[in-house]
Coordinates of C-alpha atoms in Angstrom, one line a residue:
M600 CA -30.3 44.9 27.8
A601 CA -29.2 42.1 25.6
R602 CA -31.7 43.2 23.0
D603 CA -30.3 46.8 23.2
R604 CA -26.8 45.5 22.5
Q605 CA -28.1 43.8 19.3
E606 CA -29.8 46.9 18.0
G607 CA -26.6 48.7 17.2
Q608 CA -23.6 50.6 18.2
F609 CA -25.0 54.1 17.9
S610 CA -28.5 55.5 18.5
A611 CA -29.6 59.1 18.5
G612 CA -32.6 61.1 19.6
T613 CA -33.9 64.5 20.8
V614 CA -35.4 65.1 24.2
N615 CA -37.7 68.1 24.8
R616 CA -36.7 69.8 28.0
D617 CA -39.8 72.1 28.2
P618 CA -42.7 70.0 29.5
N619 CA -45.2 72.9 29.2
N620 CA -44.6 73.4 25.6
A621 CA -46.1 70.6 23.4
G622 CA -44.8 72.2 20.2
P623 CA -41.3 72.5 18.9
S624 CA -38.9 74.0 21.5
P625 CA -35.6 75.7 20.8
N626 CA -34.4 74.2 24.1
F627 CA -33.8 70.6 23.4
H628 CA -31.1 68.1 24.4
F629 CA -29.4 65.8 21.9
T630 CA -28.4 62.4 23.2
V631 CA -26.2 59.8 21.7
K632 CA -25.9 56.3 23.2
V633 CA -22.9 54.1 22.3
R634 CA -23.4 50.4 22.9
P635 CA -21.0 47.6 22.2
C636 CA -22.6 44.7 20.4
L637 CA -19.8 42.5 19.2
P638 CA -20.8 38.9 19.6
G639 CA -18.9 36.8 22.1
F640 CA -16.3 34.9 20.1
L641 CA -15.3 32.6 22.9
N642 CA -18.8 31.4 23.8
S643 CA -19.5 29.2 20.9
V644 CA -17.9 27.6 17.8
N645 CA -19.7 27.3 14.5
L646 CA -18.6 23.9 13.2
K647 CA -19.5 24.9 9.6
Y648 CA -16.5 27.2 9.5
V649 CA -14.3 24.8 11.4
K650 CA -15.1 22.2 8.7
L651 CA -14.4 24.8 6.0
G652 CA -11.0 25.5 7.6
Y653 CA -10.0 21.8 7.5
H654 CA -11.3 21.6 3.9
Y655 CA -8.8 24.4 3.0
L656 CA -6.1 22.6 4.9
I657 CA -6.6 19.3 3.0
S658 CA -7.1 20.9 -0.4
R659 CA -3.9 22.8 -0.1
S660 CA -1.8 19.7 0.9
H661 CA -1.3 19.0 -2.9
K662 CA 1.5 21.5 -2.8
Y663 CA 3.6 18.9 -1.0
R664 CA 3.2 16.3 -3.8
F665 CA 6.8 17.1 -4.9
Y666 CA 8.2 15.6 -1.7
F667 CA 6.1 12.5 -2.0
F668 CA 7.3 12.0 -5.5
I669 CA 11.0 12.5 -4.9
A670 CA 11.2 10.4 -1.7
P671 CA 10.6 7.0 -3.4
L672 CA 13.0 7.9 -6.2
L673 CA 15.8 8.7 -3.7
V674 CA 15.1 5.4 -1.8
I675 CA 15.4 3.4 -5.0
L676 CA 18.7 5.0 -6.0
I677 CA 20.2 4.5 -2.5
F678 CA 19.0 0.9 -2.4
T679 CA 20.4 0.1 -5.8
W680 CA 23.8 1.6 -4.9
Q681 CA 24.0 -0.2 -1.6
T682 CA 23.0 -3.7 -3.0
R683 CA 25.2 -3.7 -6.1
K684 CA 27.8 -6.0 -4.5
F685 CA 25.1 -8.4 -3.2
F686 CA 23.8 -9.0 -6.8
N687 CA 27.4 -9.0 -8.2
W688 CA 26.6 -6.0 -10.4
E689 CA 29.7 -4.9 -12.4
L690 CA 29.4 -1.2 -12.8
D691 CA 31.9 0.9 -14.6
L692 CA 33.7 3.5 -12.6
Y693 CA 31.9 6.3 -14.4
C694 CA 28.5 4.7 -14.5
P695 CA 27.5 5.6 -11.0
K696 CA 28.6 9.2 -11.6
F697 CA 26.6 9.3 -14.8
L698 CA 23.5 7.9 -13.1
L699 CA 23.9 10.3 -10.2
G700 CA 24.1 13.2 -12.6
I701 CA 21.0 12.2 -14.5
S702 CA 19.2 11.6 -11.2
L703 CA 20.1 15.0 -9.9
A704 CA 19.1 16.7 -13.1
L705 CA 15.7 14.9 -13.0
I706 CA 15.2 15.8 -9.3
L707 CA 16.0 19.5 -10.1
Y708 CA 13.5 19.5 -13.0
I709 CA 10.8 17.9 -11.0
Y710 CA 11.5 20.3 -8.1
Y711 CA 11.1 23.3 -10.4
K712 CA 7.8 22.0 -11.8
L713 CA 6.2 20.5 -8.8
A714 CA 7.6 22.3 -5.7
P715 CA 5.1 24.7 -4.1
C716 CA 5.5 28.3 -5.2
S717 CA 6.2 30.6 -2.3
I718 CA 5.2 34.2 -2.2
Y719 CA 7.6 36.7 -0.6
L720 CA 7.0 40.2 0.6
V721 CA 10.3 41.8 -0.4
D722 CA 9.5 45.2 1.3
F723 CA 6.8 47.7 1.8
S724 CA 6.5 51.4 2.4
C725 CA 4.0 53.7 4.2
Y726 CA 3.4 57.3 3.1
R727 CA 3.6 60.1 5.7
P728 CA 2.0 63.3 4.4
P729 CA 3.7 66.7 4.9
N730 CA 3.5 68.4 8.2
E731 CA 1.3 71.3 6.9
L732 CA -1.6 68.7 6.6
K733 CA -1.5 67.8 10.3
I734 CA -4.7 68.4 12.1
S735 CA -5.6 68.2 15.8
K736 CA -9.0 67.3 17.1
E737 CA -9.5 70.8 18.4
E738 CA -8.6 72.3 15.0
F739 CA -10.9 69.8 13.3
I740 CA -13.9 71.0 15.2
Q741 CA -12.9 74.7 14.7
L742 CA -12.6 74.2 10.9
A743 CA -15.8 72.2 10.8
T744 CA -17.7 75.0 12.7
K745 CA -16.3 77.7 10.4
S746 CA -17.3 75.8 7.3
G747 CA -21.0 76.4 8.1
D748 CA -22.0 73.0 6.9
F749 CA -23.0 71.5 10.2
S750 CA -25.6 72.2 12.8
D751 CA -24.7 72.7 16.5
A752 CA -26.0 69.2 17.2
S753 CA -23.7 67.8 14.5
I754 CA -20.7 69.7 15.8
E755 CA -21.4 68.4 19.3
F756 CA -21.7 64.9 18.0
Q757 CA -18.4 65.0 16.1
Q758 CA -16.7 66.5 19.1
R759 CA -17.9 63.7 21.4
I760 CA -16.9 61.0 18.9
L761 CA -13.5 62.5 18.4
K762 CA -12.9 62.6 22.2
N763 CA -13.5 58.9 22.5
S764 CA -12.2 57.8 19.2
G765 CA -8.6 57.0 20.1
I766 CA -7.3 59.4 17.4
G767 CA -4.5 61.7 18.4
D768 CA -3.6 65.3 17.4
D769 CA -1.1 64.5 14.7
T770 CA -3.2 62.9 12.0
Y771 CA -3.4 64.2 8.4
M772 CA -6.2 65.6 6.4
P773 CA -6.6 67.8 3.2
R774 CA -7.8 71.2 4.3
V775 CA -9.8 71.6 1.2
V776 CA -12.8 69.7 2.6
F777 CA -13.4 72.4 5.2
R778 CA -14.0 75.2 2.6
P779 CA -17.5 76.6 2.9
D780 CA -18.1 76.1 -0.8
Y781 CA -16.4 72.7 -1.1
K782 CA -18.0 70.2 -3.4
I783 CA -16.6 66.7 -4.0
S784 CA -14.6 66.8 -7.3
L785 CA -12.5 64.3 -9.2
K786 CA -9.7 66.9 -9.4
D787 CA -9.3 67.0 -5.6
G788 CA -9.6 63.3 -5.3
R789 CA -7.0 62.6 -8.0
E790 CA -4.6 65.1 -6.4
E791 CA -4.9 63.5 -3.0
A792 CA -4.6 59.9 -4.3
A793 CA -1.6 60.9 -6.5
M794 CA 0.2 62.5 -3.5
A795 CA -0.3 59.5 -1.3
M796 CA 0.2 56.7 -3.8
F797 CA 3.2 58.2 -5.6
G798 CA 4.9 59.0 -2.4
A799 CA 4.6 55.4 -1.1
V800 CA 5.7 53.9 -4.4
N801 CA 8.7 56.3 -4.8
D802 CA 9.9 55.3 -1.3
L803 CA 9.4 51.6 -2.1
F804 CA 11.4 51.7 -5.3
A805 CA 14.2 53.6 -3.6
A806 CA 14.4 51.0 -0.8
T807 CA 14.3 47.9 -3.0
K808 CA 16.4 49.3 -5.9
I809 CA 13.8 47.6 -8.2
R810 CA 13.3 49.1 -11.6
P811 CA 9.7 50.0 -12.7
S812 CA 10.2 47.9 -15.8
N813 CA 10.6 44.8 -13.7
I814 CA 7.1 45.0 -12.4
S815 CA 4.8 42.5 -14.1
I816 CA 1.7 42.8 -12.0
L817 CA 0.0 45.9 -10.5
V818 CA -3.0 45.9 -8.1
V819 CA -4.3 49.2 -6.8
N820 CA -7.2 49.4 -4.3
C821 CA -9.2 52.5 -3.2
G822 CA -12.7 52.2 -1.8
I823 CA -14.5 55.4 -2.7
L824 CA -12.5 57.1 -5.5
N825 CA -12.9 55.4 -8.9
T826 CA -11.8 57.5 -11.8
T827 CA -11.4 57.1 -15.6
P828 CA -8.5 56.5 -16.3
S829 CA -8.2 54.3 -13.2
L830 CA -5.9 54.8 -10.3
S831 CA -3.8 51.9 -11.6
S832 CA -3.4 53.7 -14.9
M833 CA -2.2 56.8 -13.0
V834 CA 0.5 54.7 -11.4
I835 CA 1.5 53.2 -14.7
N836 CA 1.7 56.6 -16.4
R837 CA 3.6 58.2 -13.5
F838 CA 6.3 55.5 -13.2
K839 CA 6.3 54.4 -16.9
L840 CA 5.6 50.7 -16.2
R841 CA 5.9 48.2 -19.0
H842 CA 3.3 48.0 -21.7
D843 CA 2.3 44.4 -21.1
I844 CA 1.8 44.8 -17.3
R845 CA -1.2 43.0 -15.8
S846 CA -3.0 45.8 -14.0
F847 CA -6.1 45.7 -11.7
N848 CA -8.1 48.4 -10.0
L849 CA -10.2 47.4 -7.0
G850 CA -12.9 49.7 -5.9
G851 CA -15.9 49.8 -3.5
M852 CA -14.4 47.1 -1.1
G853 CA -13.7 49.2 1.9
C854 CA -11.0 48.5 4.5
A855 CA -10.7 44.8 3.5
A856 CA -9.6 45.7 0.0
G857 CA -5.9 45.5 1.0
I858 CA -6.2 41.8 1.9
I859 CA -8.1 41.2 -1.3
A860 CA -5.3 42.9 -3.3
I861 CA -2.7 40.6 -1.6
D862 CA -4.9 37.5 -2.4
L863 CA -5.2 38.5 -6.0
S864 CA -1.5 39.2 -6.3
K865 CA -0.7 35.8 -4.8
D866 CA -2.8 34.0 -7.4
L867 CA -1.2 35.9 -10.2
L868 CA 2.3 35.4 -8.9
K869 CA 1.7 31.7 -8.8
A870 CA 0.5 31.7 -12.4
Y871 CA 3.5 33.8 -13.5
R872 CA 6.4 32.4 -11.5
G873 CA 9.4 34.6 -11.0
S874 CA 7.5 37.8 -11.4
Y875 CA 7.2 41.0 -9.3
A876 CA 3.9 42.4 -8.1
L877 CA 3.3 46.0 -6.9
V878 CA 0.3 46.4 -4.6
V879 CA -0.9 49.9 -3.6
S880 CA -3.6 50.5 -1.0
T881 CA -5.0 53.9 -0.3
E882 CA -8.2 55.9 0.3
A883 CA -9.3 59.4 -0.6
V884 CA -10.6 61.5 2.3
T885 CA -11.9 64.2 -0.1
H886 CA -14.4 61.6 -1.5
T887 CA -15.6 60.2 1.9
W888 CA -16.3 63.7 3.3
Y889 CA -19.9 64.4 4.2
K890 CA -21.3 67.9 4.6
G891 CA -24.7 67.1 6.0
N892 CA -26.2 66.4 9.5
D893 CA -27.1 62.7 9.4
L894 CA -25.3 61.3 12.4
Q895 CA -24.7 57.8 10.8
M896 CA -23.0 59.5 7.9
L897 CA -20.9 61.8 10.1
L898 CA -18.9 59.0 11.6
P899 CA -16.5 58.6 8.6
N900 CA -15.6 62.3 8.9
C901 CA -14.3 61.7 12.4
F902 CA -12.2 58.6 11.7
F903 CA -10.8 58.6 8.1
R904 CA -7.5 60.2 7.5
M905 CA -4.9 60.4 4.7
G906 CA -2.5 57.5 4.1
A907 CA -1.2 55.0 1.6
A908 CA 1.0 51.9 1.5
A909 CA 2.9 50.2 -1.3
M910 CA 4.1 46.6 -1.2
L911 CA 6.5 44.6 -3.4
L912 CA 5.7 40.9 -3.7
S913 CA 7.6 38.3 -5.7
S914 CA 7.4 34.6 -6.5
S915 CA 11.1 34.4 -7.4
R916 CA 13.1 32.0 -5.3
Q917 CA 16.1 34.4 -5.5
E918 CA 14.2 37.0 -3.6
R919 CA 14.0 34.8 -0.5
W920 CA 17.4 35.9 0.5
R921 CA 16.5 39.6 0.9
A922 CA 12.7 39.4 1.4
K923 CA 11.3 40.3 4.8
Y924 CA 8.3 38.0 5.0
Q925 CA 6.8 34.9 3.4
L926 CA 3.1 34.7 2.8
K927 CA 1.6 31.7 4.7
Q928 CA -2.2 32.0 4.6
V929 CA -5.0 34.2 3.2
V930 CA -8.6 33.6 4.4
R931 CA -11.5 35.7 3.2
T932 CA -15.1 35.6 4.5
H933 CA -18.0 37.3 2.8
K934 CA -21.4 38.0 4.4
G935 CA -23.0 39.7 1.4
M936 CA -25.7 37.2 1.1
D937 CA -27.4 38.7 4.2
D938 CA -29.3 41.9 3.4
R939 CA -28.4 43.5 6.8
S940 CA -24.7 42.9 6.2
F941 CA -24.9 44.0 2.6
K942 CA -26.3 47.4 3.6
S943 CA -24.2 48.0 6.7
I944 CA -21.7 50.3 5.0
R945 CA -22.7 52.1 1.8
I946 CA -22.5 55.4 -0.1
K947 CA -25.9 57.1 -0.2
E948 CA -27.6 60.4 -0.3
D949 CA -29.4 61.9 2.8
D950 CA -32.8 63.5 2.8
K951 CA -31.3 66.7 1.3
G952 CA -29.4 64.9 -1.5
T953 CA -26.0 65.2 0.1
Q954 CA -23.8 62.3 -0.6
G955 CA -21.8 60.5 2.1
L956 CA -20.7 57.2 3.5
Q957 CA -23.3 55.7 5.9
V958 CA -22.3 53.3 8.7
S959 CA -25.2 51.3 10.0
K960 CA -25.9 51.2 13.7
D961 CA -25.6 47.4 13.5
M962 CA -22.1 47.6 12.1
M963 CA -20.4 46.3 15.3
E964 CA -22.6 43.2 15.5
I965 CA -22.3 42.5 11.8
G966 CA -18.6 42.9 11.7
G967 CA -18.2 40.7 14.8
H968 CA -20.1 37.8 13.1
A969 CA -17.9 38.2 10.0
L970 CA -14.8 38.3 12.0
K971 CA -15.9 35.2 14.1
A972 CA -16.5 33.2 10.9
N973 CA -13.2 34.2 9.5
I974 CA -11.0 33.3 12.5
T975 CA -12.9 30.0 12.9
T976 CA -12.0 29.1 9.3
L977 CA -8.4 30.3 9.8
G978 CA -7.9 28.3 13.0
P979 CA -7.3 24.8 11.4
L980 CA -4.7 26.4 9.1
V981 CA -2.5 28.1 11.7
L982 CA -3.1 26.5 15.1
P983 CA -0.5 24.1 16.6
L984 CA -1.2 20.4 16.8
S985 CA -1.9 20.5 20.5
Q986 CA -4.7 23.0 20.0
H987 CA -6.3 20.7 17.4
L988 CA -6.1 17.7 19.7
H989 CA -7.6 19.5 22.6
F990 CA -10.5 20.8 20.4
F991 CA -11.3 17.4 19.0
T992 CA -11.0 15.7 22.4
T993 CA -13.7 18.0 23.8
L994 CA -15.9 17.4 20.8
M995 CA -15.7 13.6 21.3
F996 CA -16.3 14.0 25.0
K997 CA -19.4 16.0 24.3
N998 CA -20.8 13.4 21.9
K999 CA -20.0 10.5 24.3
T1000 CA -21.6 12.0 27.4
K1001 CA -24.4 13.7 25.6
T1002 CA -24.3 16.7 28.0
T1003 CA -24.9 19.2 25.3
K1004 CA -26.7 21.7 27.5
A1005 CA -23.9 21.8 30.1
Y1006 CA -21.2 21.6 27.5
K1007 CA -18.9 24.5 26.9
P1008 CA -16.7 24.0 23.8
Y1009 CA -13.0 24.5 24.0
I1010 CA -12.0 27.6 22.1
P1011 CA -8.4 27.4 20.7
N1012 CA -5.9 29.9 22.0
Y1013 CA -5.1 32.0 18.9
K1014 CA -2.2 33.7 20.7
S1015 CA -0.4 30.4 20.4
A1016 CA -0.4 30.7 16.6
F1017 CA 0.9 34.3 16.3
E1018 CA 3.5 36.5 17.8
H1019 CA 2.0 39.8 16.5
V1020 CA -1.5 40.9 15.5
C1021 CA -2.3 43.9 13.3
I1022 CA -6.0 44.8 13.4
V1023 CA -7.3 47.4 11.0
A1024 CA -7.4 50.6 13.0
T1025 CA -11.0 51.6 12.8
S1026 CA -11.9 53.0 16.2
R1027 CA -10.9 52.5 19.8
K1028 CA -14.3 51.0 20.6
V1029 CA -13.8 48.3 17.9
L1030 CA -10.3 47.5 19.1
D1031 CA -11.5 47.2 22.7
E1032 CA -14.2 44.8 21.7
I1033 CA -11.9 42.6 19.6
Q1034 CA -9.3 42.6 22.4
R1035 CA -11.9 41.5 24.9
N1036 CA -13.3 38.8 22.7
L1037 CA -10.0 37.3 21.6
Q1038 CA -8.5 37.8 25.0
L1039 CA -5.5 39.6 23.6
T1040 CA -2.9 41.4 25.8
E1041 CA -2.0 45.0 25.5
E1042 CA 1.3 44.0 23.8
Y1043 CA -0.7 42.4 20.9
M1044 CA -2.9 45.6 20.6
E1045 CA -0.1 48.1 20.8
A1046 CA 0.6 48.5 17.1
S1047 CA -3.1 48.9 16.3
R1048 CA -3.7 51.5 19.0
K1049 CA -0.6 53.5 18.2
T1050 CA -1.5 53.6 14.5
L1051 CA -5.0 54.8 15.3
E1052 CA -3.6 57.5 17.5
R1053 CA -0.8 58.6 15.2
F1054 CA -2.4 58.3 11.7
G1055 CA -6.1 57.7 12.3
N1056 CA -8.1 55.3 10.2
T1057 CA -6.3 55.1 6.9
S1058 CA -8.6 52.3 5.7
S1059 CA -6.9 49.4 3.9
S1060 CA -3.4 50.8 4.4
S1061 CA -3.7 51.0 8.2
M1062 CA -2.5 47.4 8.8
W1063 CA 0.7 48.3 7.0
Y1064 CA 1.3 51.3 9.3
E1065 CA 0.9 48.8 12.2
L1066 CA 3.5 46.4 10.7
S1067 CA 5.8 49.4 10.1
Y1068 CA 5.4 50.3 13.8
L1069 CA 6.5 46.8 14.9
E1070 CA 9.6 47.0 12.7
W1071 CA 10.3 50.5 14.0
R1072 CA 10.2 49.2 17.5
R1073 CA 12.4 46.2 16.5
R1074 CA 9.7 43.7 17.6
I1075 CA 10.0 41.3 14.6
K1076 CA 12.3 38.3 15.0
G1077 CA 13.1 35.6 12.6
G1078 CA 10.3 33.0 12.5
D1079 CA 7.7 35.4 14.0
R1080 CA 4.2 35.1 12.6
V1081 CA 2.2 38.2 11.9
W1082 CA -1.6 38.1 11.6
Q1083 CA -3.3 41.0 9.7
I1084 CA -7.0 41.4 10.1
A1085 CA -9.3 43.7 8.1
F1086 CA -13.0 44.0 7.5
G1087 CA -15.1 46.3 5.2
S1088 CA -18.2 47.0 3.3
G1089 CA -20.1 44.1 1.7
F1090 CA -19.8 42.9 4.5
K1091 CA -16.5 41.0 4.5
C1092 CA -13.5 40.1 6.6
G1093 CA -10.0 39.0 5.6
S1094 CA -6.9 37.6 7.3
V1095 CA -3.4 37.4 6.1
V1096 CA -0.6 35.5 7.9
W1097 CA 3.1 36.4 7.3
K1098 CA 6.2 34.6 8.5
A1099 CA 9.3 36.7 9.1
L1100 CA 12.3 35.2 7.3
S1101 CA 14.8 36.9 9.5
R1102 CA 15.1 39.5 12.2
V1103 CA 13.7 42.8 10.9
G1104 CA 15.2 46.0 12.3
R1105 CA 14.4 49.6 11.7
P1106 CA 14.6 50.5 8.0
K1107 CA 17.6 52.5 6.9
R1108 CA 15.3 54.9 5.0
Q1109 CA 13.0 57.3 6.8
S1110 CA 10.1 55.6 8.6
P1111 CA 6.7 57.2 9.0
W1112 CA 7.2 56.7 12.7
D1113 CA 10.4 58.7 12.9
E1114 CA 10.2 61.9 14.9
N1115 CA 9.7 65.1 12.9

């Protein structure tokens, strides 16, 4: 049984129900087995990733050099002022004020040059498509059947997957993919991407009152659709962004691309202090649609839905007073050096030459190992001191008693480091396994499950729909820490940690979670 769990999440086969007929029989039964194979996170700790996490912690401590430099200077000034009478120093009345002014100016200059640069999430917006694009699970199967592209076995497979997917009946899809003569085209992909991206960016500009000319950095990510001109150029052309903007277009990185875009924007904002960065995350359903009968390539059809999110980030200290969140940590893990991980999610052609996105049967296991490595690295950066002490105490106890075989390592409680968790909404099965392995309560999982039900898998933008849900439900309080987790092709996993700067209520503008 353990070996079966390692073989994959999905397996398919045909069973001949006519024992008297050795040849092909029209009466056959198609079976699909779904097996969880996420590794047990809480059974072991890979010290390699623990060491890497502490390496990040130490290497990032240089950002506090300002405080170590200023503290001795302040001590010297205070000591000089307090001992002036003991040494019979005769100071002019204006001399102390002059020295104090010079000292304050020097402190302010050093603070500006050496103080750590904070990155703020000013605001974000999630796009909700028009109601005419809503599609229920029943309608999905009806349209797929009428298209004539799928066999009866494929229709049955998709129906079974949708039933257990966790997706509701109010998600959004472009109807064009169900046309019998539909062929993947750049025209349809551009139209879908433009509708989603422009809608999200328009809403963001209206909410923040920021002018497009103030945007210095633009990062756009979309996994499958890559055009010339790029999607980032489409945004620049639509909103007439400045001619010297630093623009980047990320493609082929799957659901984890949203975190990669945040990481790239963070580095650029630190290099160009006081700037604004616009990040846009989306996916094109018209380019992920598959019209064949390979079961592993039919899974994306069942899960992917329309969506996009736009985020405004800034490294300006003035934005702290109106920003919603401050970026605390970004940790990225890549497993691409392993061939099985590298090939777990990829675009390919089936035996008949039909292009689609293939999801390996080992995807759950591969994703689990990547996620485990990522959170083990993240732990030293976010866990409270008590968890660090407990972890190292158990390690020392293990080495002292040499009871390695009977030793069960202490796994830190990640719930102590975060008030909210936003896991990329892939499928109900994946969310169930992550909840079980991390021992998360239903309250932690609510945003992810509701997003999957209401909007489906919107790829890299889904974690922003989840954060939007938490705001809509007035769950975010000042000081709360939000952990966003995403993983995608490659295979890679990423984590982003935000800290709420104040209590965040429902947005004054329309939320994607508002009733129709």
